[in-house]
C-alpha positions as CSV (number, residue, x, y, z in Angstrom):
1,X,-32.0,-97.2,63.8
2,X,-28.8,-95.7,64.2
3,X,-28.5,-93.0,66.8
4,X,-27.2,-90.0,64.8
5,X,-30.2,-91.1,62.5
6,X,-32.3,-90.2,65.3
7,X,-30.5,-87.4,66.2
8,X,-30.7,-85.9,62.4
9,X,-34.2,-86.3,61.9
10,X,-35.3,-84.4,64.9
11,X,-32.7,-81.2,64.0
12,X,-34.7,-81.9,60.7
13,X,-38.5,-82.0,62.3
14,X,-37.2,-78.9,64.5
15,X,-36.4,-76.8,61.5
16,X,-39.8,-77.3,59.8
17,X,-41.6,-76.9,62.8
18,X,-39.7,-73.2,63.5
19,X,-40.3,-72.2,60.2
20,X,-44.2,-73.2,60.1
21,X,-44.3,-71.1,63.6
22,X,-42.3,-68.5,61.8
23,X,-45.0,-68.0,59.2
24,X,-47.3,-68.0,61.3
25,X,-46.6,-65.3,64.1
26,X,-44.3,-63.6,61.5
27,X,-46.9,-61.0,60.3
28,X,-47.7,-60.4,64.1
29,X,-44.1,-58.8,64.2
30,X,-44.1,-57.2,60.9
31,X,-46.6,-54.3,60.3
32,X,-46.4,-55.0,56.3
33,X,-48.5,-51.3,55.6
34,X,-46.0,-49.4,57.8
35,X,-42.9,-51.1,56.7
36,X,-44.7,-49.8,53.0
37,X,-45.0,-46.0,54.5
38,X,-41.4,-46.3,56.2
39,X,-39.6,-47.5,53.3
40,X,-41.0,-44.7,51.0
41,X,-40.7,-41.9,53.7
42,X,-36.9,-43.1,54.7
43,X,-36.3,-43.2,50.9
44,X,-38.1,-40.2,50.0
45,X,-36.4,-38.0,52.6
46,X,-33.0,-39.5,51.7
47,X,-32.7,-39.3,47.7
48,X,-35.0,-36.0,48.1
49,X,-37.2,-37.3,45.3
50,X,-41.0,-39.0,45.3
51,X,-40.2,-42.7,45.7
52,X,-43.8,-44.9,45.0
53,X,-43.9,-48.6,44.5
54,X,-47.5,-50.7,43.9
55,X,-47.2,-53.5,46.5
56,X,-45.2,-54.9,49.3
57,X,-45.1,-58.6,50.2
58,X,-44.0,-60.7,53.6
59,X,-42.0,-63.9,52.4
60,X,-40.8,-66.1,54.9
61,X,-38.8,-68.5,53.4
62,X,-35.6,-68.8,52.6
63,X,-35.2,-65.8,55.1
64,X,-37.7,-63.2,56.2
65,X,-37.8,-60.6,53.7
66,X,-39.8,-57.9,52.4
67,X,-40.5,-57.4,48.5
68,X,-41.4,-54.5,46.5
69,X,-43.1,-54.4,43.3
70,X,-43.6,-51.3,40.9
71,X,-40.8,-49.2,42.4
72,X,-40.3,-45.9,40.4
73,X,-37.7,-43.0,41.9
74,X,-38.8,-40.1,40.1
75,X,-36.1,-37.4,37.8
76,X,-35.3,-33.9,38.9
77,X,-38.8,-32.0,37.2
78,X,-35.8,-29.5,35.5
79,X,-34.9,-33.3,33.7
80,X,-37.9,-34.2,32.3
81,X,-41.1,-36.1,34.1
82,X,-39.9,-39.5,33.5
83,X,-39.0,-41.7,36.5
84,X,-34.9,-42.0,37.4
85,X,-35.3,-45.5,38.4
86,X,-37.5,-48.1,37.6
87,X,-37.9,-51.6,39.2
88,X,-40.2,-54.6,39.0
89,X,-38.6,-56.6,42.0
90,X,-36.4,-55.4,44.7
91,X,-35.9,-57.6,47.7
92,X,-35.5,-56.3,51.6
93,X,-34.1,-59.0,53.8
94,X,-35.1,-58.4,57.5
95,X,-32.6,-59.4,60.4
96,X,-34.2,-62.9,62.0
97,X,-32.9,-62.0,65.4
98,X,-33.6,-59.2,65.8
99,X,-37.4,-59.8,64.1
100,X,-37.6,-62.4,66.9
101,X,-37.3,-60.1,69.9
102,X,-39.6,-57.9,68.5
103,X,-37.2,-55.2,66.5
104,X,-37.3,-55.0,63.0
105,X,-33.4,-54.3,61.6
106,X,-33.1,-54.2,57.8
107,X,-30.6,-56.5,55.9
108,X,-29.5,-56.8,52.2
109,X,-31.4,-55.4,49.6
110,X,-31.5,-57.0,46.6
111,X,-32.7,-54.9,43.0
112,X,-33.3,-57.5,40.0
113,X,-33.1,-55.8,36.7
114,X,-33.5,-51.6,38.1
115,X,-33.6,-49.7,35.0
116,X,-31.8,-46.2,35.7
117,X,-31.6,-43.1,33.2
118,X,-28.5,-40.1,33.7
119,X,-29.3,-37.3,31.9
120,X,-26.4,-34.4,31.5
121,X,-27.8,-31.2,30.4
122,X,-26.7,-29.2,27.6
123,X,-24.8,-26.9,30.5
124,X,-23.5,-30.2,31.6
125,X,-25.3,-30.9,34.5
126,X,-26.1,-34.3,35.7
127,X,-29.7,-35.6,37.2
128,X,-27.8,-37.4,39.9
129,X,-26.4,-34.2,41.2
130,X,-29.1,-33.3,42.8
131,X,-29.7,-36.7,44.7
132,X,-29.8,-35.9,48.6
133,X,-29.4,-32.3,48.1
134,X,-31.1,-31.3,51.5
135,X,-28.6,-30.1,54.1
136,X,-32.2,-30.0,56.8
137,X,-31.7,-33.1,59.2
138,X,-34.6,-35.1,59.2
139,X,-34.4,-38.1,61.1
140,X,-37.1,-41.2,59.8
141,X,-40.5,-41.6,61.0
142,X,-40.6,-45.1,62.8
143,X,-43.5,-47.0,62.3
144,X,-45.1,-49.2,64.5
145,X,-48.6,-51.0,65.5
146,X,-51.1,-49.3,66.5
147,X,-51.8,-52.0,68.7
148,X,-48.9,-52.5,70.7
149,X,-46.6,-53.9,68.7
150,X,-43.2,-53.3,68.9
151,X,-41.5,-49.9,66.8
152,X,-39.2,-50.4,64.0
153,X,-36.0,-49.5,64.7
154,X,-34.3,-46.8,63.9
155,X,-31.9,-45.4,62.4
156,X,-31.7,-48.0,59.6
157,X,-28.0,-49.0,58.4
158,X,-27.9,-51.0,55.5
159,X,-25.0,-54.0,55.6
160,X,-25.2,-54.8,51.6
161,X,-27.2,-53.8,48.4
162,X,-27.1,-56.0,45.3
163,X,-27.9,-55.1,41.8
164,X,-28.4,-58.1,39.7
165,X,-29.1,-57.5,35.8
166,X,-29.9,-53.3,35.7
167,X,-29.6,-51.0,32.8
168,X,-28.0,-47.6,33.0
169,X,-28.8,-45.7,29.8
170,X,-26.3,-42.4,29.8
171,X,-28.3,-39.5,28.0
172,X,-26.1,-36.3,26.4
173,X,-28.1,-33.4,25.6
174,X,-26.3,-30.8,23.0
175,X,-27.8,-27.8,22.1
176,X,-29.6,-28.7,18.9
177,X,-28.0,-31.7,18.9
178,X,-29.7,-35.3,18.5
179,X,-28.6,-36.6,22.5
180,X,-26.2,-39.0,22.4
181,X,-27.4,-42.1,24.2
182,X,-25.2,-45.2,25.6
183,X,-26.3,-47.9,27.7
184,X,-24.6,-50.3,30.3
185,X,-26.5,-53.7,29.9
186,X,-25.9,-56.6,32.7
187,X,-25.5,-54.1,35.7
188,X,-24.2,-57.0,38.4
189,X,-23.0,-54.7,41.1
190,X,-22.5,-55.1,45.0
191,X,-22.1,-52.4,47.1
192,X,-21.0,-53.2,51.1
193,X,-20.7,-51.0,54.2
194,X,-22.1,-48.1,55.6
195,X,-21.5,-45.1,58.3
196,X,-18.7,-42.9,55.6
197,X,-17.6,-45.5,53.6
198,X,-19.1,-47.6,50.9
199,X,-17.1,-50.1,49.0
200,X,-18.8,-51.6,45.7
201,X,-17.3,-53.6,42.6
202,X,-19.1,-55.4,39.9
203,X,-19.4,-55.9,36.0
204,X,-21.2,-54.4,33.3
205,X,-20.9,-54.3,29.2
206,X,-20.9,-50.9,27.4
207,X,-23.1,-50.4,24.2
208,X,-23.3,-50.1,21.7
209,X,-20.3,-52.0,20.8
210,X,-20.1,-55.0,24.0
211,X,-17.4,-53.8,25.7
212,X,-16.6,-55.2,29.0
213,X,-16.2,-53.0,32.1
214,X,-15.0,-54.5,35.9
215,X,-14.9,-52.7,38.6
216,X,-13.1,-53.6,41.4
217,X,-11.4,-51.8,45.2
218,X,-14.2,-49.2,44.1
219,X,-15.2,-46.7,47.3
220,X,-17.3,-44.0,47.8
221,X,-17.0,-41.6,50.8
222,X,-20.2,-40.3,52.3
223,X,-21.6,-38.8,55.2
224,X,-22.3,-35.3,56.9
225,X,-24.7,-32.9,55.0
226,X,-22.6,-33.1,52.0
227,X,-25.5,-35.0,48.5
228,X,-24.4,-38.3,47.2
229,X,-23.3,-36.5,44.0
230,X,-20.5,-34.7,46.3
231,X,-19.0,-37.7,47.4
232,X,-15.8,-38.5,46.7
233,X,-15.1,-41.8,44.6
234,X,-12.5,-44.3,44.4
235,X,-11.5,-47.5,42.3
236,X,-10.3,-49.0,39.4
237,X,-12.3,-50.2,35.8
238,X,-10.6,-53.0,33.3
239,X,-11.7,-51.9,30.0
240,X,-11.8,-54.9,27.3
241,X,-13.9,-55.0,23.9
242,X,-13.3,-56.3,20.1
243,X,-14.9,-53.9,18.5
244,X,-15.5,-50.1,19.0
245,X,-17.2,-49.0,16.2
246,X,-20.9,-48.9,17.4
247,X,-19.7,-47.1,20.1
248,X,-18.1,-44.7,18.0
249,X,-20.5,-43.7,15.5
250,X,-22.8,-43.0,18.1
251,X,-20.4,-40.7,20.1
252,X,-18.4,-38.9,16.3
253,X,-21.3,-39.9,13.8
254,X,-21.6,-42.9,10.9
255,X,-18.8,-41.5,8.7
256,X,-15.8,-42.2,9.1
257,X,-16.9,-45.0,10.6
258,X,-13.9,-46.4,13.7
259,X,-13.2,-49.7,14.5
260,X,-10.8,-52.2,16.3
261,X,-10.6,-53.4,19.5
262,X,-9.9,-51.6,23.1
263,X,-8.4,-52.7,26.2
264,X,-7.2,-50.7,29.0
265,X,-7.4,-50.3,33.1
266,X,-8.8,-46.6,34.8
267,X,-8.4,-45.1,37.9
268,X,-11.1,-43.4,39.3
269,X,-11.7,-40.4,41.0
270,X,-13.1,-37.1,41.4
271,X,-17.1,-37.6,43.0
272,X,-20.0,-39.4,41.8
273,X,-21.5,-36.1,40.4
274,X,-18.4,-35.2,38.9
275,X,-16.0,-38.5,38.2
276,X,-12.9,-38.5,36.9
277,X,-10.7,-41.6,35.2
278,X,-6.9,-41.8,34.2
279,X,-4.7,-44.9,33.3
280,X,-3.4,-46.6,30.1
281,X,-5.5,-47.6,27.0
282,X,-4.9,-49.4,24.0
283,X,-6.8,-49.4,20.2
284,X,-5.1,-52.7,18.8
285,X,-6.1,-53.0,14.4
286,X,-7.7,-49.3,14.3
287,X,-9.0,-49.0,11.2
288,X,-11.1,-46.2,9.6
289,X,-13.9,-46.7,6.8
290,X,-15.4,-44.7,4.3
291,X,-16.4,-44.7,1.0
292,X,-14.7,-41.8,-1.9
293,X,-16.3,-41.4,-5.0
294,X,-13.3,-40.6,-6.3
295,X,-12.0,-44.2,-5.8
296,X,-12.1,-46.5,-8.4
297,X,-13.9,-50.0,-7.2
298,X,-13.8,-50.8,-4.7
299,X,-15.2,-47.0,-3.3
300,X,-14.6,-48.4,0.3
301,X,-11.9,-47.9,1.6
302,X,-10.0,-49.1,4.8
303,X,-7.0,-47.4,6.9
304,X,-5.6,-49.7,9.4
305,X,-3.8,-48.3,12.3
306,X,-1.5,-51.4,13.9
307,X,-1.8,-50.1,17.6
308,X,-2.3,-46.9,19.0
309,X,-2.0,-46.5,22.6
310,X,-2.5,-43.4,25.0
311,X,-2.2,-42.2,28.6
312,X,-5.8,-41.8,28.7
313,X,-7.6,-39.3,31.4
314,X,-11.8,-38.0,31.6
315,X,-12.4,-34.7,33.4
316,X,-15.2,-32.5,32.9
317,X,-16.8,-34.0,29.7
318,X,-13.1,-34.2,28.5
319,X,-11.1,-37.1,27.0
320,X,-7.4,-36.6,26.9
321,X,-4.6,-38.7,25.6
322,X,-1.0,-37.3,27.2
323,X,0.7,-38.8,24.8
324,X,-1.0,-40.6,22.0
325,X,1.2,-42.4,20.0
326,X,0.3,-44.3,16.6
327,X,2.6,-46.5,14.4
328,X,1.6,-46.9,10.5
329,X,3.9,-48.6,7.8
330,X,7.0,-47.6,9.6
331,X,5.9,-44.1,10.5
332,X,5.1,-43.0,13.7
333,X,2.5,-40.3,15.6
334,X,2.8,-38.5,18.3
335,X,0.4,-35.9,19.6
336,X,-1.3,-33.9,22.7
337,X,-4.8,-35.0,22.1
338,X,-7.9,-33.3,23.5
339,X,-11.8,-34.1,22.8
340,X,-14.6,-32.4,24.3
341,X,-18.1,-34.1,24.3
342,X,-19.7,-31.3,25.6
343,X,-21.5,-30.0,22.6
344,X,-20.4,-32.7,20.3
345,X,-17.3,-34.0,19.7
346,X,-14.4,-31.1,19.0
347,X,-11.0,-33.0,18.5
348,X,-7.4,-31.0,19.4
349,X,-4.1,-32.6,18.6
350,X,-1.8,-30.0,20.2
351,X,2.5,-30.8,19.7
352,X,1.3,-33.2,16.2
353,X,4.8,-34.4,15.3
354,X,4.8,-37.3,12.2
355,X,7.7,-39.0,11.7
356,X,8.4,-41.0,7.8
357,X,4.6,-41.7,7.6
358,X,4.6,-43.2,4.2
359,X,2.2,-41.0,2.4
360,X,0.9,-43.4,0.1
361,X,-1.0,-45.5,2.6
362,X,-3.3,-42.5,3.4
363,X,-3.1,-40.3,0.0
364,X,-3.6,-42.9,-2.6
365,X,-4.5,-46.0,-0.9
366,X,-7.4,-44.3,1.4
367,X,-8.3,-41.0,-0.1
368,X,-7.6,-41.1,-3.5
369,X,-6.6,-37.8,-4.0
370,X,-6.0,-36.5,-7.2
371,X,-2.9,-34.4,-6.4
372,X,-1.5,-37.4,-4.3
373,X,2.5,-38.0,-3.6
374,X,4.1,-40.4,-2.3
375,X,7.0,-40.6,-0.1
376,X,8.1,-40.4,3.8
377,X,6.4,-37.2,6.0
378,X,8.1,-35.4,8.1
379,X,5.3,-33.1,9.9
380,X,5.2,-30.6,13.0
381,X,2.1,-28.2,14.3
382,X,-1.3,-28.7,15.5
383,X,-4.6,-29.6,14.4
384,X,-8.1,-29.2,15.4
385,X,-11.6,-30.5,14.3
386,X,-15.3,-30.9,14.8
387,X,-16.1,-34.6,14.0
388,X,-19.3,-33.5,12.8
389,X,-17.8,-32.2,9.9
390,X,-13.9,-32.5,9.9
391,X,-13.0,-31.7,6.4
392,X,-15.1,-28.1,6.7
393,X,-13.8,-27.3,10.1
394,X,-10.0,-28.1,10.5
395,X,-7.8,-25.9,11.9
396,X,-3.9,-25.3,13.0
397,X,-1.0,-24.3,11.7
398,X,2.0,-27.0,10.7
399,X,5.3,-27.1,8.9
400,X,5.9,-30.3,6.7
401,X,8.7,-32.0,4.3
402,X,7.9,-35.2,2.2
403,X,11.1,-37.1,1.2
404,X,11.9,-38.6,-2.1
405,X,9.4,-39.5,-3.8
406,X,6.3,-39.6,-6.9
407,X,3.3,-37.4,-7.9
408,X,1.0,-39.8,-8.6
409,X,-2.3,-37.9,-8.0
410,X,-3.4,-37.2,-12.0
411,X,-4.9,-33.9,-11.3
412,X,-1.4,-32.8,-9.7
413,X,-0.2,-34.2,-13.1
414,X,-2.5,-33.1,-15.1
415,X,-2.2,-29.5,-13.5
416,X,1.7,-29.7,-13.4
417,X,1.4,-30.8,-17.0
418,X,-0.4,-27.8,-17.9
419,X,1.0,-25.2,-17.0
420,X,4.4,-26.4,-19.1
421,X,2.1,-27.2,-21.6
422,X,0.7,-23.6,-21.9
423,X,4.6,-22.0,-21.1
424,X,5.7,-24.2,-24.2
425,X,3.1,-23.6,-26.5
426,X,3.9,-19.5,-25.8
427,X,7.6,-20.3,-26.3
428,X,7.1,-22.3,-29.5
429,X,5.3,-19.7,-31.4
430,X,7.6,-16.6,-30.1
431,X,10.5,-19.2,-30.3
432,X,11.6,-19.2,-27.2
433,X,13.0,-22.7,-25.6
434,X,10.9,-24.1,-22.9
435,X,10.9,-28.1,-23.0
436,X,7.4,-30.1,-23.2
437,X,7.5,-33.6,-21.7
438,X,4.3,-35.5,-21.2
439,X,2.9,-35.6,-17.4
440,X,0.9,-38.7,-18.5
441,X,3.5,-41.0,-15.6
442,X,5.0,-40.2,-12.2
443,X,7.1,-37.4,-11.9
444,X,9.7,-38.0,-9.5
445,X,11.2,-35.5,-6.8
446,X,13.3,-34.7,-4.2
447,X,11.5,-32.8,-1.8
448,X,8.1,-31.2,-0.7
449,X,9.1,-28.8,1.9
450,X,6.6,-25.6,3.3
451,X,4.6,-23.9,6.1
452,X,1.1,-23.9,6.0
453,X,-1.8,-22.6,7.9
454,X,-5.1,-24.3,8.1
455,X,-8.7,-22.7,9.1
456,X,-11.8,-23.7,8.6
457,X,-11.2,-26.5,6.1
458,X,-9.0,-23.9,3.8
459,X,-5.1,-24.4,4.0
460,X,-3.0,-21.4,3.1
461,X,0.9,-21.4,2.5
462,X,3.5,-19.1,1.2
463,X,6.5,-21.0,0.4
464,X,5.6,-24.4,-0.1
465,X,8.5,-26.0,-2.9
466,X,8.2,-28.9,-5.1
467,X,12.1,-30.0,-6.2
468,X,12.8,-32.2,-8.6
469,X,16.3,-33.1,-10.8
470,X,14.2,-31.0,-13.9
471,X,12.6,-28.5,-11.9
472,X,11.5,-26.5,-8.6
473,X,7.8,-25.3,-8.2
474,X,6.8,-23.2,-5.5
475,X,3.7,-22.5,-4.5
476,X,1.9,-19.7,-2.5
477,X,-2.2,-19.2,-2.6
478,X,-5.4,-21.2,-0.6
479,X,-6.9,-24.4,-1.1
480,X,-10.2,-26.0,0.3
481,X,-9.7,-29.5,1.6
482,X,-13.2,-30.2,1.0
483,X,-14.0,-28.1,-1.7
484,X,-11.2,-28.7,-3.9
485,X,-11.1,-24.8,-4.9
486,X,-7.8,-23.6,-5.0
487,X,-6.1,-19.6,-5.4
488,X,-2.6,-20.4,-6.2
489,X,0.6,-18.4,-7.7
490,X,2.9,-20.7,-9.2
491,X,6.9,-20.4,-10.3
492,X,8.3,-23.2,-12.3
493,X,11.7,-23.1,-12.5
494,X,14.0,-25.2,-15.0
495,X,17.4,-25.0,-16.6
496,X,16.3,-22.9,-19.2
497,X,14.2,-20.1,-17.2
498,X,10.7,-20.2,-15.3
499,X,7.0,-20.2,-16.1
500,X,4.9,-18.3,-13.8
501,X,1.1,-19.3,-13.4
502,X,-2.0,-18.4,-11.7
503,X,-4.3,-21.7,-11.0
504,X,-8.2,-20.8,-9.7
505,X,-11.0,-23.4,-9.7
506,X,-11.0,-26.4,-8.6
507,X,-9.1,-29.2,-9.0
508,X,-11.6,-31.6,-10.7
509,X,-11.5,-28.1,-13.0
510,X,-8.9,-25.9,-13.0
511,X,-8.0,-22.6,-14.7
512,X,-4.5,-21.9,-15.6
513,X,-3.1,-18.5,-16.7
514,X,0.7,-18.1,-17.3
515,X,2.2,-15.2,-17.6
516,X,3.7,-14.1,-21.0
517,X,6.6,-12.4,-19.4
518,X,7.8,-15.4,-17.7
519,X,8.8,-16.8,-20.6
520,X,8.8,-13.8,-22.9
521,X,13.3,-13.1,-22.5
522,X,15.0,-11.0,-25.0
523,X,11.6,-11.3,-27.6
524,X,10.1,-8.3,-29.3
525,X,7.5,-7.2,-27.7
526,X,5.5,-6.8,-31.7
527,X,6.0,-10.3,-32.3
528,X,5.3,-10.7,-28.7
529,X,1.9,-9.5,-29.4
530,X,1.5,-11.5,-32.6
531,X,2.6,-14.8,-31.2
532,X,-0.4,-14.6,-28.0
533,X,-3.0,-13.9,-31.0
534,X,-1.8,-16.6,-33.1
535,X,-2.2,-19.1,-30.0
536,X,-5.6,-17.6,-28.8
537,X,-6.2,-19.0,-32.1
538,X,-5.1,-22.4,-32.3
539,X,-7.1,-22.6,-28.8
540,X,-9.9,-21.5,-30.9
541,X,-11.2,-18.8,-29.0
């Protein structure tokens, strides 16, 4: 036999026979029930919450290592008496060298699939802020035998913690809100260091929705008397999913629903208690769904959105986009945007400036609206919104002009239609000159041009002008966004006089009242008089 043969199987018989004498006098250097009490004390005294577990077991082999089973962490009581963390396995390796001389030094720790709750308050607390709040020294008890055997050592500095498979669910209490809940599956994270500085990185997916979080160069700064949840944090997340729109209807509700995909890289900051994030994100194919009764088939409809991207920044339960730009059929959006998810989501778009949006995508193709136009939108002002309930709760003020183009919404037609309809019939029986055409087609214009002010889902304007080659309408009164109920003057002006008209209702049902004396020039007022009888009558009233 060869001599390295030799030579192999005795390096091979040595390490088998130091491990079977490892087993052996192992537990006669390990005092497994007061490595048990020191763990939870140490634990206990650092977190400042009850740490418990059910077991502890010695395993030898691969390395010396102690495992815990049943470990629970429990919540701030102010939080609710469920545990904080939960863990079926976690793993504490134990130094061999040391162990051998008679010290006991922990090594990694290893947690396989730890289950951890956050909970922020409705005030917007969090239940990791009050982690290690203590500023009292208290050093950790050290455990030995009873019977001479050597102390564990002490302090205790931790070279590398690994969490392998954990699930973060993120809880969002409103005030009389259903919490919002969101959940990091596939926690792989590694943290690495110790003293003032921990370094970790590691991956994780978002949900609902899948989407794929890395961290990497990610540090956190401890030490001094100063809780976990006040030290500062450091790193940087690549954000990259295909689809957002579980994630959004739990975070704005089912309707509109959001969708497309996201991909974008953070910055972190600000402390673990308080964390901030800036950097760059992009919403490639956005599109936003919802079914209109007033549609005809099909009644879902789809806006998509090319790309929208936006300097994206989180502070204080705030999400800001300085800018957000959008592109859509040519047109472009700009804004200030500003959404708080403290007590559900409020949106603000502060400096809103819309460049040749083509109206039809969004008035006709999307909404359906009955007193849709199309043509390029010029638009300036602000707007703000609870998501809850956007339509009832939109707010800002905003001057606008739409370009050549078509009223194509019938009710707009139909109302349009109706007032001249009402002028003419007036004028033909006091024979006065006011030309009928049927508003069964598009009209055509020039211009839409106006201020308007918007509160609570009820836009108000003063001069808003229609302008056409036959005419100019200009409009002043209220109208409900979501209620369709309108308060409107209107002044139709054409090449033979004006029609003046006051529309109430709504628009599924309006009421239109012209004024006689808008179309009532150089007429006796008897036959005046006659002529409003005679078409009370053909209306049959």
């Amino acid at each position: 036999m060869p001599r390295w043969v030799k030579w192999l199987l005795g390096v091979v018989v040595a390490l088998v026979a130091l491990a079977i004498i490892a087993a052996a006098v192992l537990p006669y250097f390990v005092d497994t029930p007061r490595i048990q009490a020191y763990i939870a004390t140490t634990a206990t005294q650092t977190l400042r919450r009850p740490v418990k577990f059910s077991s502890v077991w010695l395993r030898v082999l691969p390395l010396p290592a102690v495992e815990l089973h049943g470990l629970e962490v429990a919540d701030d009581p102010s939080f609710g008496a469920g545990p904080f963390l939960r863990l079926d396995t976690g793993r504490v390796r134990l130094k061999l060298m040391p162990l051998l001389t008679g010290r006991v030094e922990l090594g990694d720790i290893v947690l396989k699939k730890p289950v951890i709750t956050i909970i922020q308050a409705a005030d917007g607390r969090l239940n990791i802020s009050t982690l290690g709040t203590t500023t009292e020294p208290r050093p950790p008890s050290k455990p030995g035998r009873t019977t001479g055997a050597p102390a564990v050592a002490a302090p205790v500095a931790v070279t590398r913690v690994m969490v392998n498979d954990g699930l973060v669910t993120y809880v969002a209490r409103g005030k009389g809100d259903v919490p919002a809940q969101y959940r990091l599956s596939g926690v792989d994270i590694t943290l690495t260091g110790g003293g003032t500085q921990i370094t970790f990185k590691g991956d994780a997916r978002l949900q609902p929705g899948d989407v794929g979080l890395t961290v990497r160069d990610g540090i956190v700064a401890v030490g001094g008397a100063r809780p976990l949840s006040e030290a500062s944090l450091r790193g940087k997340v690549a954000i990259d999913g295909k689809d957002v729109a579980p994630l959004a209807a739990v975070a704005m509700g089912p309707t509109p629903a959001l969708g497309g995909g996201v991909k974008g890289t953070l910055m972190l900051g600000g402390t673990v208690g308080v964390p901030t994030a800036a950097g760059e994100v992009t919403l490639s194919a956005l599109t936003v769904t919802q079914s209109n009764p007033r549609c005809p088939e099909p009644k879902r409809r789809t806006l998509t959105i090319p790309s929208v991207k936006l300097n994206a920044g989180w502070q204080e339960q705030r999400l800001i986009g300085k800018p957000l730009t959008a592109t859509l059929g040519g047109g472009t959006i700009t804004t200030q945007l500003t959404a708080s998810l403290d007590r559900g989501v409020r949106v603000e778009l502060a400096d809103l400036g819309i460049k040749a949006l083509p109206l039809e995508k969004v008035l006709v193709d999307y909404l359906c609206q009955g007193y849709a136009v199309t043509g390029p939108l010029d638009l300036t002002g602000g707007l703000s919104f609870e998501a809850r309930d956007m339509w009832n709760t939109l707010s800002g003020p905003g001057q606008l002009r739409v370009g050549k183009g078509k009223v194509v919404g019938a009710q707009a037609l139909a109302l349009i239609g109706g007032v001249v309809r009402v002028g003419g019939a007036i004028s033909s029986v006091l024979a006065a000159d006011v030309p009928t055409q049927a508003f069964d087609s598009p009209l055509e214009f020039e211009s839409i041009t106006g201020t308007y002010t918007l509160a609570n889902g009820v836009a108000t304007t003063r001069d808003l002008l229609y302008t056409s080659r036959a005419m100019k309408v200009a409009i002043a009164g209220d109208y409900g966004l979501a209620t369709g109920r309108m308060d409107l003057d209107m002044v139709v002006t054409h090449s033979r006089g004006e029609l003046k008209a006051k529309v109430t209702g709504t628009t599924a049902s309006p009421s239109i009242r012209v004024s006689p004396s808008s179309v009532l020039r150089d007429v006796d007022p008897k036959k005046t008089e006659k002529g409003i009888k005679d078409l009370l009558k053909r209306f049959g009233r």
